[in-house]
PDB file of C-alpha atoms and ligand atoms in Angstrom:
ATOM      1  CA  MET Z 187      -0.113   0.018   0.030  1.00  0.00           C
ATOM      2  CA  PRO Z 188       1.441   3.374  -0.806  1.00  0.00           C
ATOM      3  CA  GLU Z 189       2.294   5.148   2.325  1.00  0.00           C
ATOM      4  CA  LEU Z 190       3.179   8.764   3.166  1.00  0.00           C
ATOM      5  CA  PRO Z 191       6.693   8.722   1.487  1.00  0.00           C
ATOM      6  CA  GLU Z 192       5.600   6.974  -1.837  1.00  0.00           C
ATOM      7  CA  VAL Z 193       2.677   9.656  -2.048  1.00  0.00           C
ATOM      8  CA  GLU Z 194       5.215  12.410  -1.420  1.00  0.00           C
ATOM      9  CA  ALA Z 195       7.449  10.974  -3.995  1.00  0.00           C
ATOM     10  CA  THR Z 196       4.526  10.944  -6.345  1.00  0.00           C
ATOM     11  CA  ARG Z 197       3.753  14.516  -5.494  1.00  0.00           C
ATOM     12  CA  ARG Z 198       7.278  15.706  -6.338  1.00  0.00           C
ATOM     13  CA  GLY Z 199       7.425  13.694  -9.561  1.00  0.00           C
ATOM     14  CA  VAL Z 200       4.278  15.361 -10.602  1.00  0.00           C
ATOM     15  CA  GLU Z 201       5.271  18.759  -9.671  1.00  0.00           C
ATOM     16  CA  ARG Z 202       8.444  18.377 -11.551  1.00  0.00           C
ATOM     17  CA  ALA Z 203       6.640  17.060 -14.801  1.00  0.00           C
ATOM     18  CA  ALA Z 204       3.247  18.716 -14.631  1.00  0.00           C
ATOM     19  CA  ALA Z 205       3.257  22.263 -12.746  1.00  0.00           C
ATOM     20  CA  GLY Z 206       2.706  25.004 -14.992  1.00  0.00           C
ATOM     21  CA  GLN Z 207       1.113  22.925 -17.647  1.00  0.00           C
ATOM     22  CA  THR Z 208      -2.436  23.248 -19.070  1.00  0.00           C
ATOM     23  CA  LEU Z 209      -4.781  20.483 -18.299  1.00  0.00           C
ATOM     24  CA  ARG Z 210      -6.181  19.778 -21.898  1.00  0.00           C
ATOM     25  CA  GLU Z 211      -8.572  16.963 -20.977  1.00  0.00           C
ATOM     26  CA  LEU Z 212      -9.467  14.623 -18.319  1.00  0.00           C
ATOM     27  CA  ARG Z 213     -10.451  11.125 -19.929  1.00  0.00           C
ATOM     28  CA  ILE Z 214     -12.135   8.801 -17.444  1.00  0.00           C
ATOM     29  CA  TYR Z 215     -12.010   5.268 -18.672  1.00  0.00           C
ATOM     30  CA  ASP Z 216     -13.706   3.703 -15.598  1.00  0.00           C
ATOM     31  CA  ALA Z 217     -15.392   5.806 -12.925  1.00  0.00           C
ATOM     32  CA  ARG Z 218     -15.781   3.015 -10.421  1.00  0.00           C
ATOM     33  CA  LEU Z 219     -13.409   3.920  -8.014  1.00  0.00           C
ATOM     34  CA  ARG Z 220     -13.635   3.931  -4.342  1.00  0.00           C
ATOM     35  CA  TRP Z 221     -16.314   6.514  -4.978  1.00  0.00           C
ATOM     36  CA  PRO Z 222     -17.641   6.937  -8.401  1.00  0.00           C
ATOM     37  CA  VAL Z 223     -15.952   9.700 -10.281  1.00  0.00           C
ATOM     38  CA  ASP Z 224     -18.075  12.764 -10.813  1.00  0.00           C
ATOM     39  CA  PRO Z 225     -18.847  12.822 -14.577  1.00  0.00           C
ATOM     40  CA  THR Z 226     -18.936  16.515 -14.448  1.00  0.00           C
ATOM     41  CA  ILE Z 227     -15.200  17.020 -13.622  1.00  0.00           C
ATOM     42  CA  PRO Z 228     -13.783  16.876 -16.968  1.00  0.00           C
ATOM     43  CA  ALA Z 229     -15.934  19.667 -18.160  1.00  0.00           C
ATOM     44  CA  GLN Z 230     -15.152  21.782 -15.280  1.00  0.00           C
ATOM     45  CA  ILE Z 231     -11.465  21.616 -15.480  1.00  0.00           C
ATOM     46  CA  ALA Z 232     -10.514  21.316 -19.021  1.00  0.00           C
ATOM     47  CA  GLY Z 233      -8.239  24.309 -20.072  1.00  0.00           C
ATOM     48  CA  LEU Z 234      -7.276  25.092 -16.497  1.00  0.00           C
ATOM     49  CA  ARG Z 235      -3.439  25.447 -15.568  1.00  0.00           C
ATOM     50  CA  LEU Z 236      -2.025  23.292 -12.918  1.00  0.00           C
ATOM     51  CA  LYS Z 237      -0.439  25.466 -10.526  1.00  0.00           C
ATOM     52  CA  ALA Z 238       1.089  23.267  -7.918  1.00  0.00           C
ATOM     53  CA  ALA Z 239       1.149  19.639  -6.537  1.00  0.00           C
ATOM     54  CA  GLN Z 240       0.772  19.462  -2.829  1.00  0.00           C
ATOM     55  CA  ARG Z 241      -0.039  16.813  -0.414  1.00  0.00           C
ATOM     56  CA  ARG Z 242      -2.098  16.327   2.873  1.00  0.00           C
ATOM     57  CA  ALA Z 243      -1.585  13.148   4.362  1.00  0.00           C
ATOM     58  CA  LYS Z 244      -1.755  10.390   1.678  1.00  0.00           C
ATOM     59  CA  TYR Z 245      -4.171  12.783  -0.568  1.00  0.00           C
ATOM     60  CA  LEU Z 246      -2.305  14.266  -3.520  1.00  0.00           C
ATOM     61  CA  LEU Z 247      -3.744  17.775  -4.187  1.00  0.00           C
ATOM     62  CA  LEU Z 248      -3.523  19.172  -7.797  1.00  0.00           C
ATOM     63  CA  VAL Z 249      -4.052  22.911  -7.266  1.00  0.00           C
ATOM     64  CA  LEU Z 250      -5.577  24.391 -10.354  1.00  0.00           C
ATOM     65  CA  GLU Z 251      -5.906  27.993 -11.237  1.00  0.00           C
ATOM     66  CA  ARG Z 252      -9.439  27.295 -10.140  1.00  0.00           C
ATOM     67  CA  GLY Z 253     -10.202  24.645  -7.622  1.00  0.00           C
ATOM     68  CA  THR Z 254      -8.398  21.474  -6.655  1.00  0.00           C
ATOM     69  CA  LEU Z 255      -8.052  17.854  -7.829  1.00  0.00           C
ATOM     70  CA  ILE Z 256      -7.955  15.508  -4.885  1.00  0.00           C
ATOM     71  CA  VAL Z 257      -6.461  12.189  -5.855  1.00  0.00           C
ATOM     72  CA  HIS Z 258      -5.869   9.092  -3.580  1.00  0.00           C
ATOM     73  CA  LEU Z 259      -3.790   6.094  -4.711  1.00  0.00           C
ATOM     74  CA  GLY Z 260      -5.733   3.928  -2.555  1.00  0.00           C
ATOM     75  CA  MET Z 261      -4.406   0.462  -1.768  1.00  0.00           C
ATOM     76  CA  SER Z 262      -2.508  -0.117  -5.299  1.00  0.00           C
ATOM     77  CA  GLY Z 263      -2.900   2.955  -7.344  1.00  0.00           C
ATOM     78  CA  SER Z 264      -0.009   4.789  -9.119  1.00  0.00           C
ATOM     79  CA  LEU Z 265       0.368   7.881 -11.312  1.00  0.00           C
ATOM     80  CA  ARG Z 266       2.795   7.821 -14.001  1.00  0.00           C
ATOM     81  CA  ILE Z 267       4.106  10.436 -16.680  1.00  0.00           C
ATOM     82  CA  LEU Z 268       3.917   9.142 -20.018  1.00  0.00           C
ATOM     83  CA  PRO Z 269       3.648  10.282 -23.579  1.00  0.00           C
ATOM     84  CA  ALA Z 270      -0.095  10.930 -24.391  1.00  0.00           C
ATOM     85  CA  ASP Z 271      -0.392   8.159 -27.075  1.00  0.00           C
ATOM     86  CA  THR Z 272       1.239   5.377 -24.999  1.00  0.00           C
ATOM     87  CA  PRO Z 273      -1.402   2.569 -25.211  1.00  0.00           C
ATOM     88  CA  LEU Z 274      -3.630   1.891 -22.289  1.00  0.00           C
ATOM     89  CA  ARG Z 275      -3.050  -0.939 -20.028  1.00  0.00           C
ATOM     90  CA  LYS Z 276      -5.494  -3.042 -18.001  1.00  0.00           C
ATOM     91  CA  HIS Z 277      -6.735  -1.110 -14.779  1.00  0.00           C
ATOM     92  CA  ASP Z 278      -5.717   2.395 -16.298  1.00  0.00           C
ATOM     93  CA  GLN Z 279      -8.643   4.418 -14.788  1.00  0.00           C
ATOM     94  CA  PHE Z 280      -7.998   8.014 -16.103  1.00  0.00           C
ATOM     95  CA  ASP Z 281      -5.604  10.236 -18.001  1.00  0.00           C
ATOM     96  CA  LEU Z 282      -4.944  13.885 -17.359  1.00  0.00           C
ATOM     97  CA  LEU Z 283      -3.609  14.978 -20.648  1.00  0.00           C
ATOM     98  CA  LEU Z 284      -1.300  18.070 -20.516  1.00  0.00           C
ATOM     99  CA  GLY Z 285      -0.513  20.597 -22.961  1.00  0.00           C
ATOM    100  CA  ASN Z 286       3.063  19.378 -23.667  1.00  0.00           C
ATOM    101  CA  GLY Z 287       2.080  16.219 -25.173  1.00  0.00           C
ATOM    102  CA  THR Z 288       2.295  13.963 -21.978  1.00  0.00           C
ATOM    103  CA  THR Z 289      -0.410  12.455 -19.722  1.00  0.00           C
ATOM    104  CA  LEU Z 290      -0.556  11.603 -15.935  1.00  0.00           C
ATOM    105  CA  ARG Z 291      -2.137   8.463 -16.060  1.00  0.00           C
ATOM    106  CA  PHE Z 292      -3.577   6.755 -13.101  1.00  0.00           C
ATOM    107  CA  ASN Z 293      -3.401   2.992 -12.829  1.00  0.00           C
ATOM    108  CA  ASP Z 294      -5.539   1.012  -9.880  1.00  0.00           C
ATOM    109  CA  PRO Z 295      -5.742  -2.685 -10.066  1.00  0.00           C
ATOM    110  CA  ARG Z 296      -7.737  -2.835  -6.867  1.00  0.00           C
ATOM    111  CA  ARG Z 297      -9.755   0.467  -7.246  1.00  0.00           C
ATOM    112  CA  PHE Z 298      -9.711   1.933  -3.759  1.00  0.00           C
ATOM    113  CA  GLY Z 299      -8.160   4.914  -5.068  1.00  0.00           C
ATOM    114  CA  SER Z 300     -10.271   8.282  -5.668  1.00  0.00           C
ATOM    115  CA  LEU Z 301     -10.656  11.358  -7.654  1.00  0.00           C
ATOM    116  CA  HIS Z 302     -12.516  14.541  -6.340  1.00  0.00           C
ATOM    117  CA  TYR Z 303     -12.647  17.978  -7.495  1.00  0.00           C
ATOM    118  CA  THR Z 304     -13.515  20.899  -5.271  1.00  0.00           C
ATOM    119  CA  LEU Z 305     -13.775  24.816  -5.874  1.00  0.00           C
ATOM    120  CA  GLU Z 306     -13.607  25.361  -1.980  1.00  0.00           C
ATOM    121  CA  ASP Z 307     -10.315  25.325   0.113  1.00  0.00           C
ATOM    122  CA  ALA Z 308      -9.273  21.812  -0.115  1.00  0.00           C
ATOM    123  CA  ALA Z 309      -8.283  21.761   3.585  1.00  0.00           C
ATOM    124  CA  ARG Z 310     -12.043  22.067   4.202  1.00  0.00           C
ATOM    125  CA  HIS Z 311     -13.124  19.131   1.807  1.00  0.00           C
ATOM    126  CA  ARG Z 312     -14.936  16.465   3.597  1.00  0.00           C
ATOM    127  CA  LEU Z 313     -12.141  13.934   3.015  1.00  0.00           C
ATOM    128  CA  LEU Z 314      -9.498  16.125   4.526  1.00  0.00           C
ATOM    129  CA  GLN Z 315     -10.921  18.418   7.289  1.00  0.00           C
ATOM    130  CA  HIS Z 316     -10.957  15.828  10.153  1.00  0.00           C
ATOM    131  CA  LEU Z 317      -7.387  14.533   9.283  1.00  0.00           C
ATOM    132  CA  ALA Z 318      -5.206  14.246  12.385  1.00  0.00           C
ATOM    133  CA  PRO Z 319      -1.903  16.051  12.057  1.00  0.00           C
ATOM    134  CA  GLU Z 320       1.084  14.639  10.271  1.00  0.00           C
ATOM    135  CA  PRO Z 321       4.590  14.053  11.333  1.00  0.00           C
ATOM    136  CA  PHE Z 322       6.045  17.099   9.484  1.00  0.00           C
ATOM    137  CA  ASN Z 323       3.156  19.421  10.518  1.00  0.00           C
ATOM    138  CA  ALA Z 324       4.597  22.059  13.254  1.00  0.00           C
ATOM    139  CA  HIS Z 325       1.720  21.129  15.418  1.00  0.00           C
ATOM    140  CA  PHE Z 326       2.991  17.692  15.500  1.00  0.00           C
ATOM    141  CA  ASP Z 327       5.842  18.182  17.996  1.00  0.00           C
ATOM    142  CA  ALA Z 328       7.129  16.289  21.122  1.00  0.00           C
ATOM    143  CA  ALA Z 329       4.271  17.874  23.232  1.00  0.00           C
ATOM    144  CA  TYR Z 330       1.794  16.791  20.753  1.00  0.00           C
ATOM    145  CA  LEU Z 331       3.134  13.313  20.989  1.00  0.00           C
ATOM    146  CA  GLN Z 332       3.198  13.340  24.882  1.00  0.00           C
ATOM    147  CA  ARG Z 333      -0.320  14.498  25.001  1.00  0.00           C
ATOM    148  CA  ILE Z 334      -1.884  11.624  22.646  1.00  0.00           C
ATOM    149  CA  THR Z 335       0.183   9.011  24.462  1.00  0.00           C
ATOM    150  CA  ARG Z 336      -0.196   9.941  28.067  1.00  0.00           C
ATOM    151  CA  ARG Z 337      -2.805   8.089  30.003  1.00  0.00           C
ATOM    152  CA  ARG Z 338      -3.074   5.560  27.012  1.00  0.00           C
ATOM    153  CA  ARG Z 339      -2.784   1.889  28.044  1.00  0.00           C
ATOM    154  CA  VAL Z 340      -2.330   0.659  24.573  1.00  0.00           C
ATOM    155  CA  ALA Z 341       1.136  -0.157  22.971  1.00  0.00           C
ATOM    156  CA  ILE Z 342       2.948   2.823  21.288  1.00  0.00           C
ATOM    157  CA  LYS Z 343       2.882   0.951  18.043  1.00  0.00           C
ATOM    158  CA  GLN Z 344      -0.850   1.211  17.898  1.00  0.00           C
ATOM    159  CA  VAL Z 345      -0.839   5.034  18.808  1.00  0.00           C
ATOM    160  CA  LEU Z 346       1.339   5.443  15.869  1.00  0.00           C
ATOM    161  CA  MET Z 347      -1.005   3.573  13.589  1.00  0.00           C
ATOM    162  CA  ASN Z 348      -4.200   5.414  14.708  1.00  0.00           C
ATOM    163  CA  SER Z 349      -4.972   7.705  12.226  1.00  0.00           C
ATOM    164  CA  ARG Z 350      -7.215   9.589  14.329  1.00  0.00           C
ATOM    165  CA  LEU Z 351      -4.141  10.551  16.218  1.00  0.00           C
ATOM    166  CA  VAL Z 352      -1.553  10.566  13.734  1.00  0.00           C
ATOM    167  CA  THR Z 353      -1.826  10.292  10.028  1.00  0.00           C
ATOM    168  CA  GLY Z 354       0.750   8.922   7.542  1.00  0.00           C
ATOM    169  CA  VAL Z 355       3.070   6.826   9.410  1.00  0.00           C
ATOM    170  CA  GLY Z 356       1.594   3.482   8.593  1.00  0.00           C
ATOM    171  CA  ASN Z 357       2.809  -0.022   9.235  1.00  0.00           C
ATOM    172  CA  ILE Z 358       6.341  -0.135   7.684  1.00  0.00           C
ATOM    173  CA  TYR Z 359       7.443   3.348   9.348  1.00  0.00           C
ATOM    174  CA  ALA Z 360       5.945   2.604  12.746  1.00  0.00           C
ATOM    175  CA  SER Z 361       8.348  -0.383  12.992  1.00  0.00           C
ATOM    176  CA  GLU Z 362      11.281   1.631  11.381  1.00  0.00           C
ATOM    177  CA  ALA Z 363      10.589   4.650  13.731  1.00  0.00           C
ATOM    178  CA  LEU Z 364      10.314   2.589  16.891  1.00  0.00           C
ATOM    179  CA  PHE Z 365      13.763   0.634  16.082  1.00  0.00           C
ATOM    180  CA  ARG Z 366      15.251   4.239  15.266  1.00  0.00           C
ATOM    181  CA  ALA Z 367      14.099   5.506  18.785  1.00  0.00           C
ATOM    182  CA  ARG Z 368      14.901   2.215  20.650  1.00  0.00           C
ATOM    183  CA  ILE Z 369      11.593   1.931  21.942  1.00  0.00           C
ATOM    184  CA  HIS Z 370       9.689  -1.802  21.970  1.00  0.00           C
ATOM    185  CA  PRO Z 371       6.779  -1.929  19.930  1.00  0.00           C
ATOM    186  CA  ARG Z 372       4.738  -3.298  22.776  1.00  0.00           C
ATOM    187  CA  ARG Z 373       5.685  -0.561  25.326  1.00  0.00           C
ATOM    188  CA  ARG Z 374       2.501   0.978  26.814  1.00  0.00           C
ATOM    189  CA  ALA Z 375       2.112   4.417  25.277  1.00  0.00           C
ATOM    190  CA  GLY Z 376       1.142   6.129  28.476  1.00  0.00           C
ATOM    191  CA  ARG Z 377       4.734   4.964  30.094  1.00  0.00           C
ATOM    192  CA  LEU Z 378       6.675   6.895  27.563  1.00  0.00           C
ATOM    193  CA  SER Z 379       8.798   9.640  29.109  1.00  0.00           C
ATOM    194  CA  GLY Z 380       9.140  13.134  27.571  1.00  0.00           C
ATOM    195  CA  LYS Z 381      12.414  12.416  26.447  1.00  0.00           C
ATOM    196  CA  GLU Z 382      11.268   9.161  24.737  1.00  0.00           C
ATOM    197  CA  CYS Z 383       8.430  11.098  22.911  1.00  0.00           C
ATOM    198  CA  ALA Z 384      10.891  13.434  21.645  1.00  0.00           C
ATOM    199  CA  ARG Z 385      13.274  10.604  20.532  1.00  0.00           C
ATOM    200  CA  LEU Z 386      10.324   9.047  18.919  1.00  0.00           C
ATOM    201  CA  LEU Z 387       9.176  12.333  16.992  1.00  0.00           C
ATOM    202  CA  ARG Z 388      12.556  12.693  15.607  1.00  0.00           C
ATOM    203  CA  ALA Z 389      12.681   8.911  14.790  1.00  0.00           C
ATOM    204  CA  VAL Z 390       9.392   9.163  12.825  1.00  0.00           C
ATOM    205  CA  ARG Z 391      10.500  12.122  10.853  1.00  0.00           C
ATOM    206  CA  ALA Z 392      13.831  10.637  10.062  1.00  0.00           C
ATOM    207  CA  ALA Z 393      12.401   7.465   9.027  1.00  0.00           C
ATOM    208  CA  LEU Z 394      10.012   9.070   6.484  1.00  0.00           C
ATOM    209  CA  THR Z 395      12.542  11.508   5.092  1.00  0.00           C
ATOM    210  CA  ALA Z 396      15.211   8.765   4.504  1.00  0.00           C
ATOM    211  CA  ALA Z 397      12.111   6.829   2.444  1.00  0.00           C
ATOM    212  CA  ILE Z 398      11.183  10.004   0.752  1.00  0.00           C
ATOM    213  CA  ARG Z 399      14.601  10.606  -0.514  1.00  0.00           C
ATOM    214  CA  ALA Z 400      15.009   6.926  -1.694  1.00  0.00           C
ATOM    215  CA  GLY Z 401      11.647   7.299  -3.612  1.00  0.00           C
ATOM    216  CA  GLY Z 402      12.640  10.616  -5.014  1.00  0.00           C
ATOM    217  CA  THR Z 403      15.948   9.301  -6.285  1.00  0.00           C
ATOM    218  CA  THR Z 404      14.738   6.195  -7.889  1.00  0.00           C
ATOM    219  CA  LEU Z 405      11.984   7.985  -9.981  1.00  0.00           C
ATOM    220  CA  ARG Z 406      11.953   9.056 -13.510  1.00  0.00           C
ATOM    221  CA  ASP Z 407       8.944   8.559 -15.657  1.00  0.00           C
ATOM    222  CA  TYR Z 408       7.301   6.434 -12.958  1.00  0.00           C
ATOM    223  CA  VAL Z 409       6.242   9.358 -10.548  1.00  0.00           C
ATOM    224  CA  GLY Z 410       4.751   6.852  -8.127  1.00  0.00           C
ATOM    225  CA  THR Z 411       5.547   3.392  -7.007  1.00  0.00           C
ATOM    226  CA  ASP Z 412       2.972   0.420  -7.036  1.00  0.00           C
ATOM    227  CA  GLY Z 413       3.205   0.164  -3.038  1.00  0.00           C
ATOM    228  CA  ASN Z 414       6.673  -1.466  -3.031  1.00  0.00           C
ATOM    229  CA  PRO Z 415       9.195   0.706  -1.169  1.00  0.00           C
ATOM    230  CA  GLY Z 416      11.451  -0.261  -4.003  1.00  0.00           C
ATOM    231  CA  ALA Z 417      15.053   0.730  -3.294  1.00  0.00           C
ATOM    232  CA  PHE Z 418      14.377   1.822   0.110  1.00  0.00           C
ATOM    233  CA  ARG Z 419      13.820  -1.609   1.017  1.00  0.00           C
ATOM    234  CA  GLN Z 420      17.342  -2.428   1.334  1.00  0.00           C
ATOM    235  CA  LYS Z 421      17.852   0.385   3.692  1.00  0.00           C
ATOM    236  CA  LEU Z 422      14.919  -0.768   6.079  1.00  0.00           C
ATOM    237  CA  TYR Z 423      16.250  -1.774   9.547  1.00  0.00           C
ATOM    238  CA  VAL Z 424      13.598  -4.083  10.648  1.00  0.00           C
ATOM    239  CA  TYR Z 425      10.446  -4.269   8.527  1.00  0.00           C
ATOM    240  CA  GLU Z 426      10.026  -7.709   7.010  1.00  0.00           C
ATOM    241  CA  ARG Z 427      13.450  -8.617   8.278  1.00  0.00           C
ATOM    242  CA  ASP Z 428      12.374 -11.016  10.951  1.00  0.00           C
ATOM    243  CA  GLY Z 429      15.099 -13.675  11.393  1.00  0.00           C
ATOM    244  CA  GLN Z 430      17.870 -11.622   9.923  1.00  0.00           C
ATOM    245  CA  PRO Z 431      20.605  -9.696  11.975  1.00  0.00           C
ATOM    246  CA  CYS Z 432      19.909  -6.421  13.353  1.00  0.00           C
ATOM    247  CA  ARG Z 433      22.024  -3.960  11.129  1.00  0.00           C
ATOM    248  CA  ARG Z 434      23.174  -2.313  14.439  1.00  0.00           C
ATOM    249  CA  CYS Z 435      23.934  -5.080  16.820  1.00  0.00           C
ATOM    250  CA  GLY Z 436      23.519  -8.451  14.936  1.00  0.00           C
ATOM    251  CA  THR Z 437      20.802  -9.790  17.186  1.00  0.00           C
ATOM    252  CA  LEU Z 438      18.004 -11.577  15.241  1.00  0.00           C
ATOM    253  CA  ILE Z 439      15.159  -9.457  14.252  1.00  0.00           C
ATOM    254  CA  ARG Z 440      11.648 -10.495  15.629  1.00  0.00           C
ATOM    255  CA  ARG Z 441       8.303 -10.508  14.347  1.00  0.00           C
ATOM    256  CA  ILE Z 442       5.226 -10.021  16.620  1.00  0.00           C
ATOM    257  CA  THR Z 443       1.435  -9.313  15.725  1.00  0.00           C
ATOM    258  CA  GLN Z 444      -0.546  -6.351  17.215  1.00  0.00           C
ATOM    259  CA  GLY Z 445      -4.028  -5.307  16.105  1.00  0.00           C
ATOM    260  CA  HIS Z 446      -3.876  -7.871  13.137  1.00  0.00           C
ATOM    261  CA  ARG Z 447      -0.716  -6.486  11.811  1.00  0.00           C
ATOM    262  CA  SER Z 448       2.974  -7.424  12.033  1.00  0.00           C
ATOM    263  CA  SER Z 449       5.465  -5.557  13.816  1.00  0.00           C
ATOM    264  CA  TYR Z 450       9.330  -6.015  13.751  1.00  0.00           C
ATOM    265  CA  PHE Z 451      11.763  -5.083  16.325  1.00  0.00           C
ATOM    266  CA  CYS Z 452      15.416  -6.171  17.471  1.00  0.00           C
ATOM    267  CA  PRO Z 453      15.021  -7.549  21.140  1.00  0.00           C
ATOM    268  CA  GLN Z 454      18.430  -6.011  21.903  1.00  0.00           C
ATOM    269  CA  CYS Z 455      18.158  -2.360  20.661  1.00  0.00           C
ATOM    270  CA  GLN Z 456      14.390  -2.042  21.754  1.00  0.00           C
ATOM    271  CA  PRO Z 457      14.287  -3.563  25.300  1.00  0.00           C
ATOM    272  CA  LYS Z 458      10.772  -3.926  26.907  1.00  0.00           C
TER     273      LYS Z 458
HETATM  274 ZN1  LIG A 641      19.895  -4.445  17.528  1.00  0.00          ZN
END
């Protein structure tokens, strides 16, 4: 599933390839995404200029000179920059044809992605207005992390994965951040000290930043990945590395299950 770094890498790719371009046409091949695509969008946006690509959590915001397109990659979506005459493949859902003869093509085999258009402030759109703060937001600081963990009896991993409290961390980077912060995934959230909260905040940002960089360096025409962390996989410390030696101390990485998701950790570097 594309997590925040993949969406951010996609945003950067779109920004590089498409900012300043005119949207010649939106061609919808299959409107049956997570929510049916509004059939009036093509007429509303034709001829508008794409000013910038922004991101809020895992939503990609294509800011037009009037209104904003809101794209979600869902479980399996990807956006690619292609010459406009590239033959369609299975699961290509829509094309955003640009003035320079290229297209932003959306492919999504599982169709959990989405496309919306809004004329209002995108931050107030119903999909975005209730999102929790994300790790790069200034409001998301050590004090915030302390506030949301305090008095919570659940494991810290589950707080990081709770999208009503934190958005955009996801399973891979929750495990990676806890390793970097030397905190056991089963530690009770409410037991974290202020120092540990500060360390964890830095670790979350560092894990995401490293992944964004790796995504950003491997991308060319492929502006997004298909949910595979790709080159970054070789740099992961613990995620899906159970049974392999810890990159820091050599102890074998372990896997446990928390809330139906796998967590990975080093028992030596992350004592309980
Ligand atoms: Zn270790």
